[in-house]
PDB file of C-alpha atoms and ligand atoms in Angstrom:
ATOM      1  CA  MET J   1     117.647 185.087  76.139  1.00 62.00           C
ATOM      2  CA  THR J   2     116.843 181.928  74.236  1.00 89.00           C
ATOM      3  CA  LEU J   3     119.099 179.420  75.940  1.00 98.00           C
ATOM      4  CA  LYS J   4     118.829 178.362  79.585  1.00 98.00           C
ATOM      5  CA  ILE J   5     121.283 175.953  81.196  1.00 98.00           C
ATOM      6  CA  TYR J   6     120.336 174.405  84.541  1.00 98.00           C
ATOM      7  CA  GLY J   7     123.024 173.087  86.844  1.00 98.00           C
ATOM      8  CA  ILE J   8     126.032 174.242  88.851  1.00 98.00           C
ATOM      9  CA  SER J   9     129.333 174.115  87.032  1.00 98.00           C
ATOM     10  CA  ALA J  10     130.719 171.586  89.543  1.00 97.00           C
ATOM     11  CA  SER J  11     128.538 168.923  87.966  1.00 98.00           C
ATOM     12  CA  ARG J  12     127.973 167.422  84.541  1.00 98.00           C
ATOM     13  CA  ALA J  13     126.433 170.807  83.645  1.00 98.00           C
ATOM     14  CA  ALA J  14     130.060 171.837  83.058  1.00 98.00           C
ATOM     15  CA  ARG J  15     129.742 170.208  79.625  1.00 98.00           C
ATOM     16  CA  PRO J  16     126.984 172.410  78.127  1.00 98.00           C
ATOM     17  CA  LEU J  17     128.376 175.446  79.968  1.00 98.00           C
ATOM     18  CA  TRP J  18     131.795 174.856  78.420  1.00 98.00           C
ATOM     19  CA  ALA J  19     130.245 174.359  74.959  1.00 98.00           C
ATOM     20  CA  ALA J  20     128.214 177.574  75.151  1.00 98.00           C
ATOM     21  CA  LEU J  21     131.241 179.532  76.404  1.00 98.00           C
ATOM     22  CA  GLU J  22     133.458 178.136  73.620  1.00 98.00           C
ATOM     23  CA  LEU J  23     130.951 179.391  71.055  1.00 98.00           C
ATOM     24  CA  GLY J  24     130.207 182.702  72.770  1.00 98.00           C
ATOM     25  CA  VAL J  25     126.504 181.833  72.742  1.00 97.00           C
ATOM     26  CA  PRO J  26     124.544 183.964  75.208  1.00 97.00           C
ATOM     27  CA  PHE J  27     122.732 181.893  77.820  1.00 98.00           C
ATOM     28  CA  GLU J  28     121.009 182.189  81.153  1.00 98.00           C
ATOM     29  CA  HIS J  29     122.626 180.064  83.833  1.00 98.00           C
ATOM     30  CA  ILE J  30     120.343 178.630  86.484  1.00 98.00           C
ATOM     31  CA  ALA J  31     123.027 177.461  88.896  1.00 98.00           C
ATOM     32  CA  MET J  32     120.992 174.898  90.755  1.00 97.00           C
ATOM     33  CA  THR J  33     122.638 172.207  92.817  1.00 98.00           C
ATOM     34  CA  TYR J  34     121.982 168.492  92.558  1.00 97.00           C
ATOM     35  CA  LYS J  35     122.306 167.975  96.298  1.00 96.00           C
ATOM     36  CA  ALA J  36     119.637 167.491  98.987  1.00 96.00           C
ATOM     37  CA  GLY J  37     116.976 166.401  96.510  1.00 97.00           C
ATOM     38  CA  ALA J  38     117.027 169.719  94.615  1.00 97.00           C
ATOM     39  CA  THR J  39     116.484 167.927  91.294  1.00 98.00           C
ATOM     40  CA  ARG J  40     113.625 165.829  92.652  1.00 98.00           C
ATOM     41  CA  THR J  41     110.982 168.536  93.107  1.00 98.00           C
ATOM     42  CA  PRO J  42     107.774 168.238  91.020  1.00 98.00           C
ATOM     43  CA  GLU J  43     108.759 171.451  89.167  1.00 97.00           C
ATOM     44  CA  PHE J  44     112.165 170.122  88.184  1.00 98.00           C
ATOM     45  CA  LEU J  45     110.916 166.605  87.398  1.00 98.00           C
ATOM     46  CA  ALA J  46     108.528 168.266  84.946  1.00 98.00           C
ATOM     47  CA  ILE J  47     111.538 169.398  82.894  1.00 97.00           C
ATOM     48  CA  ASN J  48     113.714 166.337  83.506  1.00 98.00           C
ATOM     49  CA  PRO J  49     111.785 163.287  84.705  1.00 98.00           C
ATOM     50  CA  ASN J  50     115.139 161.607  85.473  1.00 98.00           C
ATOM     51  CA  GLY J  51     115.760 164.148  88.228  1.00 98.00           C
ATOM     52  CA  HIS J  52     119.246 165.135  87.089  1.00 98.00           C
ATOM     53  CA  ILE J  53     121.133 168.223  86.006  1.00 98.00           C
ATOM     54  CA  PRO J  54     122.044 169.432  83.455  1.00 98.00           C
ATOM     55  CA  VAL J  55     119.004 170.473  81.510  1.00 98.00           C
ATOM     56  CA  LEU J  56     119.022 172.866  78.624  1.00 98.00           C
ATOM     57  CA  ILE J  57     115.977 174.746  77.372  1.00 98.00           C
ATOM     58  CA  ASP J  58     116.188 176.471  74.006  1.00 98.00           C
ATOM     59  CA  GLU J  59     113.311 178.899  73.456  1.00 97.00           C
ATOM     60  CA  ARG J  60     112.807 179.017  69.699  1.00 96.00           C
ATOM     61  CA  ALA J  61     110.236 180.483  67.364  1.00 95.00           C
ATOM     62  CA  GLU J  62     108.849 176.989  66.753  1.00 94.00           C
ATOM     63  CA  GLY J  63     108.558 176.311  70.505  1.00 96.00           C
ATOM     64  CA  ALA J  64     110.765 175.437  73.451  1.00 97.00           C
ATOM     65  CA  ILE J  65     113.181 172.536  73.041  1.00 98.00           C
ATOM     66  CA  THR J  66     114.249 170.683  76.182  1.00 98.00           C
ATOM     67  CA  VAL J  67     117.451 168.656  76.170  1.00 98.00           C
ATOM     68  CA  TRP J  68     118.759 166.548  79.038  1.00 98.00           C
ATOM     69  CA  GLU J  69     121.783 164.248  79.178  1.00 98.00           C
ATOM     70  CA  SER J  70     124.933 166.307  79.403  1.00 98.00           C
ATOM     71  CA  MET J  71     126.593 164.946  76.247  1.00 98.00           C
ATOM     72  CA  ALA J  72     123.397 165.531  74.264  1.00 98.00           C
ATOM     73  CA  CYS J  73     123.272 169.100  75.635  1.00 98.00           C
ATOM     74  CA  ALA J  74     126.874 169.818  74.531  1.00 98.00           C
ATOM     75  CA  LEU J  75     126.381 168.202  71.110  1.00 98.00           C
ATOM     76  CA  TYR J  76     123.096 170.089  70.635  1.00 98.00           C
ATOM     77  CA  ILE J  77     124.700 173.442  71.461  1.00 98.00           C
ATOM     78  CA  ALA J  78     127.533 172.789  69.010  1.00 98.00           C
ATOM     79  CA  ARG J  79     125.216 171.579  66.251  1.00 97.00           C
ATOM     80  CA  VAL J  80     122.391 174.115  66.626  1.00 97.00           C
ATOM     81  CA  HIS J  81     124.228 177.183  67.958  1.00 97.00           C
ATOM     82  CA  GLY J  82     127.635 176.694  66.326  1.00 97.00           C
ATOM     83  CA  LYS J  83     128.651 177.418  62.772  1.00 97.00           C
ATOM     84  CA  ALA J  84     129.798 174.373  60.815  1.00 97.00           C
ATOM     85  CA  ASP J  85     132.552 176.428  59.194  1.00 97.00           C
ATOM     86  CA  GLY J  86     135.586 174.469  60.287  1.00 98.00           C
ATOM     87  CA  GLN J  87     136.560 177.189  62.782  1.00 97.00           C
ATOM     88  CA  THR J  88     134.342 176.548  65.795  1.00 97.00           C
ATOM     89  CA  ILE J  89     133.782 173.492  67.980  1.00 98.00           C
ATOM     90  CA  ALA J  90     130.865 172.481  65.741  1.00 98.00           C
ATOM     91  CA  PRO J  91     131.478 169.429  63.555  1.00 98.00           C
ATOM     92  CA  ALA J  92     131.941 170.708  60.000  1.00 98.00           C
ATOM     93  CA  THR J  93     132.085 167.487  57.979  1.00 98.00           C
ATOM     94  CA  PRO J  94     130.440 164.059  58.188  1.00 98.00           C
ATOM     95  CA  ARG J  95     133.717 162.694  59.557  1.00 98.00           C
ATOM     96  CA  GLU J  96     133.842 165.302  62.318  1.00 98.00           C
ATOM     97  CA  GLU J  97     130.184 164.615  63.105  1.00 98.00           C
ATOM     98  CA  ALA J  98     130.902 160.890  63.328  1.00 98.00           C
ATOM     99  CA  GLU J  99     133.886 161.484  65.608  1.00 98.00           C
ATOM    100  CA  ALA J 100     131.846 163.732  67.915  1.00 98.00           C
ATOM    101  CA  LEU J 101     129.074 161.153  68.153  1.00 98.00           C
ATOM    102  CA  ARG J 102     131.215 158.090  68.599  1.00 98.00           C
ATOM    103  CA  TRP J 103     133.588 159.602  71.155  1.00 98.00           C
ATOM    104  CA  SER J 104     130.732 161.077  73.209  1.00 98.00           C
ATOM    105  CA  PHE J 105     128.837 157.788  73.322  1.00 98.00           C
ATOM    106  CA  TRP J 106     132.108 155.970  73.981  1.00 98.00           C
ATOM    107  CA  THR J 107     132.836 158.283  76.886  1.00 98.00           C
ATOM    108  CA  VAL J 108     129.571 157.599  78.669  1.00 98.00           C
ATOM    109  CA  SER J 109     129.694 153.860  78.040  1.00 98.00           C
ATOM    110  CA  GLU J 110     133.423 153.049  78.370  1.00 98.00           C
ATOM    111  CA  LEU J 111     134.959 155.761  80.528  1.00 98.00           C
ATOM    112  CA  GLU J 112     132.574 157.646  82.763  1.00 98.00           C
ATOM    113  CA  ALA J 113     131.724 155.183  85.558  1.00 98.00           C
ATOM    114  CA  ASP J 114     135.320 154.223  86.309  1.00 98.00           C
ATOM    115  CA  ALA J 115     136.579 157.795  85.879  1.00 98.00           C
ATOM    116  CA  LEU J 116     133.967 158.893  88.431  1.00 98.00           C
ATOM    117  CA  ALA J 117     135.050 156.146  90.842  1.00 98.00           C
ATOM    118  CA  VAL J 118     138.633 157.457  90.633  1.00 98.00           C
ATOM    119  CA  LEU J 119     137.518 161.048  91.210  1.00 98.00           C
ATOM    120  CA  MET J 120     135.279 160.185  94.152  1.00 98.00           C
ATOM    121  CA  HIS J 121     137.472 157.638  95.924  1.00 98.00           C
ATOM    122  CA  ARG J 122     140.838 159.345  95.337  1.00 98.00           C
ATOM    123  CA  MET J 123     139.824 162.971  95.818  1.00 98.00           C
ATOM    124  CA  ALA J 124     136.260 164.244  95.996  1.00 97.00           C
ATOM    125  CA  MET J 125     134.717 162.336  98.884  1.00 97.00           C
ATOM    126  CA  PRO J 126     135.634 163.073 102.508  1.00 98.00           C
ATOM    127  CA  GLU J 127     138.678 160.952 103.275  1.00 97.00           C
ATOM    128  CA  ASP J 128     136.930 158.718 105.809  1.00 98.00           C
ATOM    129  CA  GLN J 129     134.279 157.779 103.245  1.00 98.00           C
ATOM    130  CA  ARG J 130     136.667 156.899 100.404  1.00 98.00           C
ATOM    131  CA  LYS J 131     137.139 153.283  99.406  1.00 98.00           C
ATOM    132  CA  PRO J 132     140.571 153.090  97.788  1.00 98.00           C
ATOM    133  CA  GLU J 133     139.912 149.501  96.696  1.00 98.00           C
ATOM    134  CA  LEU J 134     137.121 150.782  94.415  1.00 98.00           C
ATOM    135  CA  ALA J 135     139.515 153.318  92.885  1.00 98.00           C
ATOM    136  CA  ASP J 136     142.155 150.582  92.445  1.00 98.00           C
ATOM    137  CA  LYS J 137     139.704 148.370  90.550  1.00 98.00           C
ATOM    138  CA  ALA J 138     138.478 151.290  88.437  1.00 98.00           C
ATOM    139  CA  GLU J 139     142.059 152.246  87.550  1.00 98.00           C
ATOM    140  CA  SER J 140     142.786 148.718  86.489  1.00 98.00           C
ATOM    141  CA  ARG J 141     139.714 148.626  84.180  1.00 98.00           C
ATOM    142  CA  LEU J 142     140.488 152.115  82.822  1.00 99.00           C
ATOM    143  CA  LYS J 143     143.679 150.821  81.197  1.00 98.00           C
ATOM    144  CA  VAL J 144     141.581 149.471  78.323  1.00 98.00           C
ATOM    145  CA  PRO J 145     139.691 152.653  77.284  1.00 99.00           C
ATOM    146  CA  LEU J 146     142.660 154.907  78.058  1.00 99.00           C
ATOM    147  CA  ALA J 147     144.801 152.821  75.704  1.00 99.00           C
ATOM    148  CA  VAL J 148     142.108 153.168  73.015  1.00 99.00           C
ATOM    149  CA  LEU J 149     142.133 156.943  73.419  1.00 99.00           C
ATOM    150  CA  GLU J 150     145.943 157.084  73.444  1.00 99.00           C
ATOM    151  CA  LYS J 151     146.150 155.055  70.249  1.00 98.00           C
ATOM    152  CA  HIS J 152     143.600 157.269  68.501  1.00 98.00           C
ATOM    153  CA  LEU J 153     145.424 160.450  69.521  1.00 98.00           C
ATOM    154  CA  GLN J 154     148.737 159.024  68.320  1.00 98.00           C
ATOM    155  CA  ALA J 155     147.134 158.122  64.976  1.00 98.00           C
ATOM    156  CA  GLN J 156     145.721 161.646  64.780  1.00 98.00           C
ATOM    157  CA  HIS J 157     149.208 163.102  65.407  1.00 98.00           C
ATOM    158  CA  ALA J 158     150.611 160.900  62.648  1.00 98.00           C
ATOM    159  CA  LYS J 159     148.048 162.499  60.306  1.00 98.00           C
ATOM    160  CA  GLY J 160     149.010 165.994  61.472  1.00 98.00           C
ATOM    161  CA  GLU J 161     145.865 166.436  63.579  1.00 98.00           C
ATOM    162  CA  ALA J 162     146.223 167.423  67.209  1.00 98.00           C
ATOM    163  CA  TYR J 163     142.677 166.675  68.373  1.00 98.00           C
ATOM    164  CA  LEU J 164     140.171 163.817  68.321  1.00 98.00           C
ATOM    165  CA  ALA J 165     138.181 164.812  65.246  1.00 98.00           C
ATOM    166  CA  ALA J 166     140.268 167.377  63.410  1.00 98.00           C
ATOM    167  CA  ASN J 167     143.257 169.658  63.690  1.00 98.00           C
ATOM    168  CA  ARG J 168     141.243 171.954  65.956  1.00 98.00           C
ATOM    169  CA  PHE J 169     139.432 171.588  69.268  1.00 98.00           C
ATOM    170  CA  THR J 170     135.858 170.401  68.678  1.00 98.00           C
ATOM    171  CA  VAL J 171     132.921 169.288  70.753  1.00 98.00           C
ATOM    172  CA  ALA J 172     134.341 165.744  70.511  1.00 98.00           C
ATOM    173  CA  ASP J 173     137.342 166.850  72.586  1.00 99.00           C
ATOM    174  CA  LEU J 174     135.101 168.766  74.984  1.00 98.00           C
ATOM    175  CA  CYS J 175     132.897 165.729  75.686  1.00 98.00           C
ATOM    176  CA  VAL J 176     135.804 163.339  76.224  1.00 99.00           C
ATOM    177  CA  ALA J 177     138.061 165.749  78.144  1.00 98.00           C
ATOM    178  CA  SER J 178     135.249 166.668  80.537  1.00 98.00           C
ATOM    179  CA  VAL J 179     135.249 163.048  81.733  1.00 98.00           C
ATOM    180  CA  ALA J 180     138.924 162.172  81.222  1.00 98.00           C
ATOM    181  CA  SER J 181     139.706 165.055  83.594  1.00 98.00           C
ATOM    182  CA  TRP J 182     138.179 162.967  86.403  1.00 98.00           C
ATOM    183  CA  VAL J 183     141.059 160.498  86.041  1.00 98.00           C
ATOM    184  CA  ARG J 184     143.664 163.137  86.993  1.00 98.00           C
ATOM    185  CA  PRO J 185     143.832 162.037  90.655  1.00 98.00           C
ATOM    186  CA  ALA J 186     145.321 158.789  89.244  1.00 98.00           C
ATOM    187  CA  ALA J 187     148.437 160.661  88.100  1.00 98.00           C
ATOM    188  CA  ALA J 188     150.625 157.558  87.772  1.00 98.00           C
ATOM    189  CA  LEU J 189     148.026 155.882  85.573  1.00 98.00           C
ATOM    190  CA  LEU J 190     147.599 158.921  83.306  1.00 98.00           C
ATOM    191  CA  ALA J 191     151.368 159.271  82.924  1.00 98.00           C
ATOM    192  CA  GLN J 192     151.365 155.949  81.059  1.00 98.00           C
ATOM    193  CA  TYR J 193     149.481 157.682  78.212  1.00 98.00           C
ATOM    194  CA  PRO J 194     151.646 160.595  77.007  1.00 98.00           C
ATOM    195  CA  ALA J 195     149.570 161.711  74.005  1.00 98.00           C
ATOM    196  CA  LEU J 196     146.398 161.587  76.100  1.00 98.00           C
ATOM    197  CA  SER J 197     147.991 163.499  78.981  1.00 98.00           C
ATOM    198  CA  ALA J 198     149.304 166.249  76.701  1.00 98.00           C
ATOM    199  CA  TRP J 199     145.967 166.533  74.838  1.00 98.00           C
ATOM    200  CA  LEU J 200     144.015 166.642  78.120  1.00 98.00           C
ATOM    201  CA  LYS J 201     146.165 169.474  79.446  1.00 98.00           C
ATOM    202  CA  VAL J 202     145.672 171.510  76.264  1.00 98.00           C
ATOM    203  CA  CYS J 203     141.883 170.983  76.423  1.00 98.00           C
ATOM    204  CA  LEU J 204     141.627 171.911  80.099  1.00 98.00           C
ATOM    205  CA  ASP J 205     143.840 174.979  79.639  1.00 98.00           C
ATOM    206  CA  ARG J 206     141.341 176.559  77.253  1.00 98.00           C
ATOM    207  CA  PRO J 207     139.951 179.911  78.451  1.00 98.00           C
ATOM    208  CA  ALA J 208     136.334 178.772  78.060  1.00 98.00           C
ATOM    209  CA  GLN J 209     137.042 175.784  80.305  1.00 98.00           C
ATOM    210  CA  ALA J 210     138.520 178.063  82.959  1.00 97.00           C
ATOM    211  CA  GLN J 211     135.476 180.337  82.622  1.00 98.00           C
ATOM    212  CA  ALA J 212     133.111 177.364  83.068  1.00 98.00           C
ATOM    213  CA  ARG J 213     135.033 176.189  86.141  1.00 96.00           C
ATOM    214  CA  ALA J 214     134.868 179.669  87.667  1.00 97.00           C
ATOM    215  CA  MET J 215     131.082 179.853  87.343  1.00 97.00           C
ATOM    216  CA  LYS J 216     128.765 179.007  90.230  1.00 94.00           C
TER     217      LYS J 216
HETATM  218  N1  GSH S   1     123.744 160.758  82.383  1.00 63.13           N
HETATM  219  C1  GSH S   1     123.346 161.998  82.969  1.00 63.13           C
HETATM  220  C2  GSH S   1     123.725 161.986  84.437  1.00 63.13           C
HETATM  221  C3  GSH S   1     123.288 163.269  85.123  1.00 63.13           C
HETATM  222  C4  GSH S   1     123.570 163.226  86.624  1.00 63.13           C
HETATM  223  O1  GSH S   1     123.699 162.166  87.247  1.00 63.13           O
HETATM  224  N2  GSH S   1     123.651 164.434  87.210  1.00 63.13           N
HETATM  225  C5  GSH S   1     123.902 164.544  88.636  1.00 63.13           C
HETATM  226  C6  GSH S   1     124.816 165.729  88.886  1.00 63.13           C
HETATM  227  S1  GSH S   1     126.367 165.587  88.058  1.00 63.13           S
HETATM  228  C7  GSH S   1     122.587 164.795  89.357  1.00 63.13           C
HETATM  229  O2  GSH S   1     121.767 165.562  88.908  1.00 63.13           O
HETATM  230  N3  GSH S   1     122.389 164.175  90.521  1.00 63.13           N
HETATM  231  C8  GSH S   1     121.263 164.421  91.371  1.00 63.13           C
HETATM  232  C9  GSH S   1     120.296 163.289  91.436  1.00 63.13           C
HETATM  233  O3  GSH S   1     120.426 162.321  90.670  1.00 63.13           O
HETATM  234  O4  GSH S   1     119.400 163.381  92.275  1.00 63.13           O
HETATM  235  C10 GSH S   1     124.029 163.165  82.230  1.00 63.13           C
HETATM  236  O5  GSH S   1     125.143 162.980  81.727  1.00 63.13           O
HETATM  237  O6  GSH S   1     123.440 164.255  82.143  1.00 63.13           O
END
């Protein structure tokens, strides 16, 4: 098998796993955790010196290619293992490519930290360790990027396109939805963005997303 994806699905490794499953690309899943220093061993630091999952290794005739950073992993899978035929999640035109790039970078710079604070302090952490005031502040800041996303989706609908980059689900949607999903514990906040909420549900209802979630 040429493609290896390191990282349990309950982590940012969900992004490359989801991308590979969308495309039906065969891959080996090394379901390693990120807990208890598992990503800080000399062996793992040799493949990702940052000490994080996910990591993707693509064994190719020209040599092995290592990709880390979850968005880069998902974009790489779509670009290198997808067909740019306007049917798959792979960007098929310069515009689709631009949308995939800008929304992925936007997600990590404008959305991810506050979305993670909501997830952790509203739901994921043990209740006695949660700090609701951190979630409150994150929710308040999230109103800006969520409004940007809502406006873009409404403009897309006005053009007859149901997704971020096109009138089909692409890797742009996958990258943004994988992080926007962390805001779901803030149900009242999300409800203020109807186009976003409807789009997010459609993305998360995809069979490949359910398959990724069900993996180790
Ligand atoms: N920006 C990186 C962040 C990766 C990251 O923080 N991964 C977490 C799991 S979701 C991790 O490996 N944590 C373990 C550690 O940092 O020791 C990405 O998107 O890939």
